[in-house]
Coordinates of C-alpha atoms in Angstrom, one line a residue:
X17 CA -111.1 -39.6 -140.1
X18 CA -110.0 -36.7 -141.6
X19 CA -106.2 -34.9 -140.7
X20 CA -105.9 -31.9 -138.8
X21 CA -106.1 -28.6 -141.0
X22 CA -103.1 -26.8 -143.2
X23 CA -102.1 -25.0 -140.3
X24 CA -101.6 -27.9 -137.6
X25 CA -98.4 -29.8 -139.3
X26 CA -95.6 -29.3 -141.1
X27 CA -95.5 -28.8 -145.1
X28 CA -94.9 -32.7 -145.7
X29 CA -98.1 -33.0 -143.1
X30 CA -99.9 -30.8 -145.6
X31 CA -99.3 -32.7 -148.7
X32 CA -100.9 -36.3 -147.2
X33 CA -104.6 -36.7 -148.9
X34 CA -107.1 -35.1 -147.0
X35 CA -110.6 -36.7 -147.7
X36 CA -114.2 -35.3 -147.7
X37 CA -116.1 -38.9 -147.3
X38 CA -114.7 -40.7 -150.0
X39 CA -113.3 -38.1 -152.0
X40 CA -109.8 -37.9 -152.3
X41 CA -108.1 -34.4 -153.1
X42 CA -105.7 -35.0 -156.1
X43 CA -102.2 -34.9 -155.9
X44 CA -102.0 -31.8 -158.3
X45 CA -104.2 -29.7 -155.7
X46 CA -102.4 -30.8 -152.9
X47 CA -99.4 -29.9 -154.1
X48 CA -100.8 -26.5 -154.9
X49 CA -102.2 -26.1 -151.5
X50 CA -99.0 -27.2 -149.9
X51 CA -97.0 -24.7 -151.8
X52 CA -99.7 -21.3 -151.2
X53 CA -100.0 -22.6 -147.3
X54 CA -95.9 -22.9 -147.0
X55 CA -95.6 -19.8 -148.6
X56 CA -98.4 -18.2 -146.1
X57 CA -96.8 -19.5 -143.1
X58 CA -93.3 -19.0 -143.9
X59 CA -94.3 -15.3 -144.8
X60 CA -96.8 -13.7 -142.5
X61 CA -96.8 -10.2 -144.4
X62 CA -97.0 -11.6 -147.7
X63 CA -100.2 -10.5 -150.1
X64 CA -100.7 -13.3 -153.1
X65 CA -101.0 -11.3 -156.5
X66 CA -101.3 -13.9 -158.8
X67 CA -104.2 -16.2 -157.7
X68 CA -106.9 -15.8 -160.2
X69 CA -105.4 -18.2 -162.7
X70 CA -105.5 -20.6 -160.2
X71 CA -109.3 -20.8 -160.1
X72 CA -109.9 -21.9 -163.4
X73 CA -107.1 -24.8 -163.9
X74 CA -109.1 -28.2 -165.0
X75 CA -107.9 -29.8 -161.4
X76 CA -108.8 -27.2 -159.4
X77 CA -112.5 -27.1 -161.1
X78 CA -113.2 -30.7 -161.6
X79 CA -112.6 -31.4 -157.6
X80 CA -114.1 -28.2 -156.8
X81 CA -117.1 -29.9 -158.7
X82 CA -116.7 -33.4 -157.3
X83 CA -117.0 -31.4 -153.7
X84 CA -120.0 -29.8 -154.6
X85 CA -121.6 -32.7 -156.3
X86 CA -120.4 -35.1 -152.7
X87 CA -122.2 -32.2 -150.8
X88 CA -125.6 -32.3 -153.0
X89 CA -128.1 -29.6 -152.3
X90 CA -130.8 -28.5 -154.0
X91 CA -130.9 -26.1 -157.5
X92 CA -130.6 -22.5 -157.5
X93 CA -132.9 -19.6 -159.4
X94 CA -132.1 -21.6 -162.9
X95 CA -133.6 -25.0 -161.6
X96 CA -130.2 -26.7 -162.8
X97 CA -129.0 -30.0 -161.1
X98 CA -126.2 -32.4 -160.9
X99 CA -127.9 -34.6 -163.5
X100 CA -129.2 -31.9 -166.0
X101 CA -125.5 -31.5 -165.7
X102 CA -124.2 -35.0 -166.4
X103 CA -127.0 -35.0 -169.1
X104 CA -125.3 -32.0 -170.8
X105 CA -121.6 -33.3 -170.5
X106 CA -119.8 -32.6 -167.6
X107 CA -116.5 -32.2 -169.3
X108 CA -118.5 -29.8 -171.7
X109 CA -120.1 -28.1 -168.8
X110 CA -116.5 -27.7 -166.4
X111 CA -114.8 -26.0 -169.7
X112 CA -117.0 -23.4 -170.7
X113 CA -117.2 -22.5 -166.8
X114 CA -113.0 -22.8 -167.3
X115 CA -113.3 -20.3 -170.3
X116 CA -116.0 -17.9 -169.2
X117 CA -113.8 -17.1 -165.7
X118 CA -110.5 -17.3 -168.1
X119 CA -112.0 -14.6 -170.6
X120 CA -113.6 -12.6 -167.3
X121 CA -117.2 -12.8 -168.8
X122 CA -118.3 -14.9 -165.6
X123 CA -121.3 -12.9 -163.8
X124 CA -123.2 -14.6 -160.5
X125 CA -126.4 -15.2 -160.8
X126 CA -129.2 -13.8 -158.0
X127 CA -128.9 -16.8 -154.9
X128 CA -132.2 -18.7 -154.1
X129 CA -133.7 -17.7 -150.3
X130 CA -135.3 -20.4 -148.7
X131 CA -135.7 -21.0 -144.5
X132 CA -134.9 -24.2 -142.9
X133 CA -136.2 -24.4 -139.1
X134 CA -133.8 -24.3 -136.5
X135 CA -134.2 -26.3 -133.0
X136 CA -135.8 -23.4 -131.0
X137 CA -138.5 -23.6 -133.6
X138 CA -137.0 -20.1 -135.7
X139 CA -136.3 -20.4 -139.5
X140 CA -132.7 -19.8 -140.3
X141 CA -132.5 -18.1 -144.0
X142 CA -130.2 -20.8 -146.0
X143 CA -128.9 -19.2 -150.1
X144 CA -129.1 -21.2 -152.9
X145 CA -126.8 -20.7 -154.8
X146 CA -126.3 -22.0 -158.9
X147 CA -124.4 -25.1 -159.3
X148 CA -122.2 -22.9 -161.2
X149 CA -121.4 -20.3 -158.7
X150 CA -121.3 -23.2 -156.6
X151 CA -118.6 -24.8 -158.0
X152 CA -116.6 -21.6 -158.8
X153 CA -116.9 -20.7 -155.1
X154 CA -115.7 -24.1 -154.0
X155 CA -112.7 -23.8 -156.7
X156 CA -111.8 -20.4 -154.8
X157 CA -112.0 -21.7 -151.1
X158 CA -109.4 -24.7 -152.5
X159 CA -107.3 -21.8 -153.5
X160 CA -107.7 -19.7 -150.6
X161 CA -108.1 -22.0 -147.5
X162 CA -104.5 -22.8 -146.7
X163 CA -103.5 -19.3 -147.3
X164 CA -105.4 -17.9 -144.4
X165 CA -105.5 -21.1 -142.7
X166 CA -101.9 -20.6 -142.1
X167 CA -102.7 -17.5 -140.2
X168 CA -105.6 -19.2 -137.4
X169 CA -104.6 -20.0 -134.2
X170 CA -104.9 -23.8 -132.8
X171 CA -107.9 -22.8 -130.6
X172 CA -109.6 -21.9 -134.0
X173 CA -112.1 -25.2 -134.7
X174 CA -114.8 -23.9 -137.4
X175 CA -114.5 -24.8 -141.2
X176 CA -111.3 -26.5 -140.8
X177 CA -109.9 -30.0 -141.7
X178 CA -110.2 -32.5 -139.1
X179 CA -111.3 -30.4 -136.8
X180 CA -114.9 -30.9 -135.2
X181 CA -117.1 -29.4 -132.7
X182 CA -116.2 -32.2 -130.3
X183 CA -112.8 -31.1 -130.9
X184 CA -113.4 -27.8 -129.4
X185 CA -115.3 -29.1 -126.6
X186 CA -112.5 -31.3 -125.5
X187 CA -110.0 -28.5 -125.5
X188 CA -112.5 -26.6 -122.7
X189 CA -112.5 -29.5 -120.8
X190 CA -109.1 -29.8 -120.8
X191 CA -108.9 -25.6 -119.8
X192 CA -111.0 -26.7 -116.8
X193 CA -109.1 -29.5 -115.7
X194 CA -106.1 -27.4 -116.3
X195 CA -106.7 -24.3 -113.9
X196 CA -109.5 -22.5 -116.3
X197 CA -112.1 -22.5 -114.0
X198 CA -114.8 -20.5 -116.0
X199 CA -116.7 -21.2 -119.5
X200 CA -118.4 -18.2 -121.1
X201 CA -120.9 -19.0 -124.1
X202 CA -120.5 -16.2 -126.6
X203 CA -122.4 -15.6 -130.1
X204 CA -121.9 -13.4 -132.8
X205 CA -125.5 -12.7 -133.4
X206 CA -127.1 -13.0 -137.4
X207 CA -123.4 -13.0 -138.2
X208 CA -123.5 -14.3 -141.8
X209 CA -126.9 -11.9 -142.2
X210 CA -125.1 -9.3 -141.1
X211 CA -121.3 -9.3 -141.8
X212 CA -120.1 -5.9 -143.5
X213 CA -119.0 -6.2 -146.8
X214 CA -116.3 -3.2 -146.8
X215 CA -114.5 -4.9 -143.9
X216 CA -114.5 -8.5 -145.3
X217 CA -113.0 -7.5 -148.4
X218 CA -110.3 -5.3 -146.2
X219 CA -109.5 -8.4 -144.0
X220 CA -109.4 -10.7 -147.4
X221 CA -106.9 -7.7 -149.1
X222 CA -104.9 -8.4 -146.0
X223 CA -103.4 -11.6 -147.7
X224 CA -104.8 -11.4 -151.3
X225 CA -104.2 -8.3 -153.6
X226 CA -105.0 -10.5 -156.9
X227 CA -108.1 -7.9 -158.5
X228 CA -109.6 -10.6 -160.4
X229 CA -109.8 -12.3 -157.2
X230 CA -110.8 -9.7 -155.1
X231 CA -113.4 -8.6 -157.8
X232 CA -114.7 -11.9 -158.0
X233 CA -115.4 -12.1 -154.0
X234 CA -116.8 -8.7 -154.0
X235 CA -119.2 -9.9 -157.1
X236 CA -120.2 -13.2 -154.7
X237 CA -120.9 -10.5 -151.4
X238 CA -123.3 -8.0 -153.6
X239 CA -125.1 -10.3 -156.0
X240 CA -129.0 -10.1 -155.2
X241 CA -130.7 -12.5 -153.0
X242 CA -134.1 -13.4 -153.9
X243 CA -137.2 -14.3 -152.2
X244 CA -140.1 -15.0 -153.1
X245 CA -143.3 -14.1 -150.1
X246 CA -146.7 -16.9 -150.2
X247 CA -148.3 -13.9 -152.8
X248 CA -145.6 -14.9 -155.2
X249 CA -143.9 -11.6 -154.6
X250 CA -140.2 -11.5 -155.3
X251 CA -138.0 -9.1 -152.8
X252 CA -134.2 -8.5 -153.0
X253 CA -131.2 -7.8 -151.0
X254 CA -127.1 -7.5 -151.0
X255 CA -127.4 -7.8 -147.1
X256 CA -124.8 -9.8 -145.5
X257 CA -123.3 -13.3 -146.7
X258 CA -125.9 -15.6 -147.2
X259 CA -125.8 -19.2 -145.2
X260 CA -125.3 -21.8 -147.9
X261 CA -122.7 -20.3 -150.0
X262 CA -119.9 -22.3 -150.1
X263 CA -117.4 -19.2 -150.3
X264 CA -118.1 -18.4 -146.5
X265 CA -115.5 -21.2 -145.7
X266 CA -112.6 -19.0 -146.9
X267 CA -114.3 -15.5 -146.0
X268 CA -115.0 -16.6 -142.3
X269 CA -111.6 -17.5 -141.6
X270 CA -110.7 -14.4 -143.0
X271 CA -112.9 -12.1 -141.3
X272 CA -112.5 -13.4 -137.9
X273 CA -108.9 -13.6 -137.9
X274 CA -108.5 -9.7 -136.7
X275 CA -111.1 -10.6 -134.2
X276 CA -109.3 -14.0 -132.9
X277 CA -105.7 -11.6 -132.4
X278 CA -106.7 -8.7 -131.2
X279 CA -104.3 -7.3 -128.8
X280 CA -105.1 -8.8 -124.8
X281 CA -103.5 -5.3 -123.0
X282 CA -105.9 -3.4 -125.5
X283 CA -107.0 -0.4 -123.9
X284 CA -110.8 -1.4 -125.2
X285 CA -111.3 -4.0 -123.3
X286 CA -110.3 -6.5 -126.1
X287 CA -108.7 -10.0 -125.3
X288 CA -106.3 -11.7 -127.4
X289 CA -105.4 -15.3 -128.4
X290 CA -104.3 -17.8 -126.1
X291 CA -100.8 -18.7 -126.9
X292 CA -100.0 -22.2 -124.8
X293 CA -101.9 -22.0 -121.5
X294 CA -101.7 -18.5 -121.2
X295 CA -102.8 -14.9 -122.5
X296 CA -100.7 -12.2 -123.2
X297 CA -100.9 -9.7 -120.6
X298 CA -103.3 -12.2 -118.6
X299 CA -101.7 -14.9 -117.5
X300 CA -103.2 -18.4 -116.5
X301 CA -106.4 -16.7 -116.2
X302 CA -108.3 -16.5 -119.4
X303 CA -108.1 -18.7 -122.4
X304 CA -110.2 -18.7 -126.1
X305 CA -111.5 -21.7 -128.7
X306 CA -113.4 -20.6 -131.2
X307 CA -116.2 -22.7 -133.2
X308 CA -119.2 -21.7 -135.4
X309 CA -122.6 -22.2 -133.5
X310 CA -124.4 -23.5 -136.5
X311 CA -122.5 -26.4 -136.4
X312 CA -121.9 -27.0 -133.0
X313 CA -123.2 -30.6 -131.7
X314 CA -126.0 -29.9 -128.4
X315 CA -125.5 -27.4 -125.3
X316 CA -124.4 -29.5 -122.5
X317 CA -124.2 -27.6 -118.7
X318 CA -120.6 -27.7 -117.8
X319 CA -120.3 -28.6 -113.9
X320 CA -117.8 -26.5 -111.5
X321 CA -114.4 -27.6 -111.9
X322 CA -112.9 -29.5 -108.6
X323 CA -109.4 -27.9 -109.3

């Protein structure tokens, strides 16, 4: 069972192992996540200017790696795998990675399109990406996690530590045992097709005014997706953030973060975030839990509340 995320204990919480499987994070990453999530949390207003060194340390790259490698997945456009990479000398591999980002000659390569099906029969468009921008994203969402992870609410469940989809569900159950009579099914349709690259980047400048960094994410948002029709014919596009790339994590959290504390008294008809069991300006009337729909476990139908 893995803990709750950055954001749900205190900074001694923070520094306990989390796990994904059977993969430990070492205790030189924790202690660098503990210190950017203490920081985060202790200052709400603060922007982090010097991040981008961060991503290429050999402890921050070899777990981002050993993440990557736990999660599998199948080759990008260059065909390369796990064990071509193993073959070639991993070591070998993780420092000229280390030294390409360190001398700023590291340039994304074009991510892989290919459709999975999806249970109303629809294909869902998935991006491959390269192993290597794999792991170079992954080594940026271990940098950037707890920073805006300090900055979600509790009723915030997708892409965090410990936190499920059952989770969520639970804590509606509990609103409608608790005097929250109503559920209301929302969806923020194509979102990761569709998400607006100028505002990303402002909502991730919000906490992070490190260039590199910032240059880096921007480089992950535009790099061209390919796809290849049944003629053989290749297409491209910059559109959206492509399902499949690990940097989403990081970015999600980020972008929906103005959405999740918007102001409830609003004059747009806006709500805000639940603080306890109540809304600003609302009362014991309304409250909010967010959770990614792609990764949410079946629809059940919720019966009236006897309260």
């Amino acid at each position: 069972m893995e803990e709750r995320g950055l954001g749900s204990g205190s900074t001694q919480e923070v520094a306990r192992g989390r796990r994904l499987g059977n993969l430990s994070t070492p205790i030189s990453v924790q202690k660098l996540q503990a210190a950017l999530h203490a920081k985060a949390k202790a200052e709400p207003e603060f922007r982090f200017y010097a991040l981008y060194d961060k991503l290429y340390r050999d402890d921050v790259l070899a777990h981002a790696y050993a993440r990557c490698r736990a999660n599998k997945g199948a080759p990008g456009v260059d065909g390369q795998t796990f064990d071509d990479i193993e073959r070639y000398g991993r070591e070998r591999w993780l420092g000229e990675l280390a030294l390409a980002l360190r001398e700023k000659r590291y340039q994304p390569e074009a991510i892989k399109r290919v459709f999975i099906p999806k249970a109303n029969g629809k294909l869902r468009p998935l991006g491959l990406s390269s192993l290597r921008d794999r792991v170079c994203m992954m080594a940026a969402v271990v940098v950037l996690d707890p920073i805006f992870e300090a900055d979600l609410a509790p009723e915030q469940y997708a892409y965090r530590a410990g936190c499920s989809a059952h989770d969520a569900l639970s804590a509606v159950k509990m609103g409608l045992s608790g005097g929250f009579p109503e559920v209301v099914d929302a969806d923020l349709s194509a979102y990761f097709d569709t998400i607006p690259h100028r505002e990303l980047m402002l909502c991730v400048a919000r906490r992070v005014v490190d260039g590199n960094v910032l240059g880096l994410v921007k480089s992950w948002l535009e790099c061209a997706v390919e796809e290849t029709d049944p003629k053989g014919r290749t297409t491209r596009t910059t559109l959206g953030a492509m399902r499949g790339k690990v940097s989403r994590k990081a970015l999600r959290s980020a972008h929906c973060w103005p959405i999740c504390t918007c102001d409830a008294s609003s004059s747009d008809g806006s709500v805000g975030r639940p603080v306890g069991n109540s809304m600003h300006g609302l009362s014991t009337t309304l409250m909010i839990w967010s959770y990614c729909a792609d990764r949410a476990p079946p629809r059940r139908r919720w019966q009236p509340c006897e309260c």
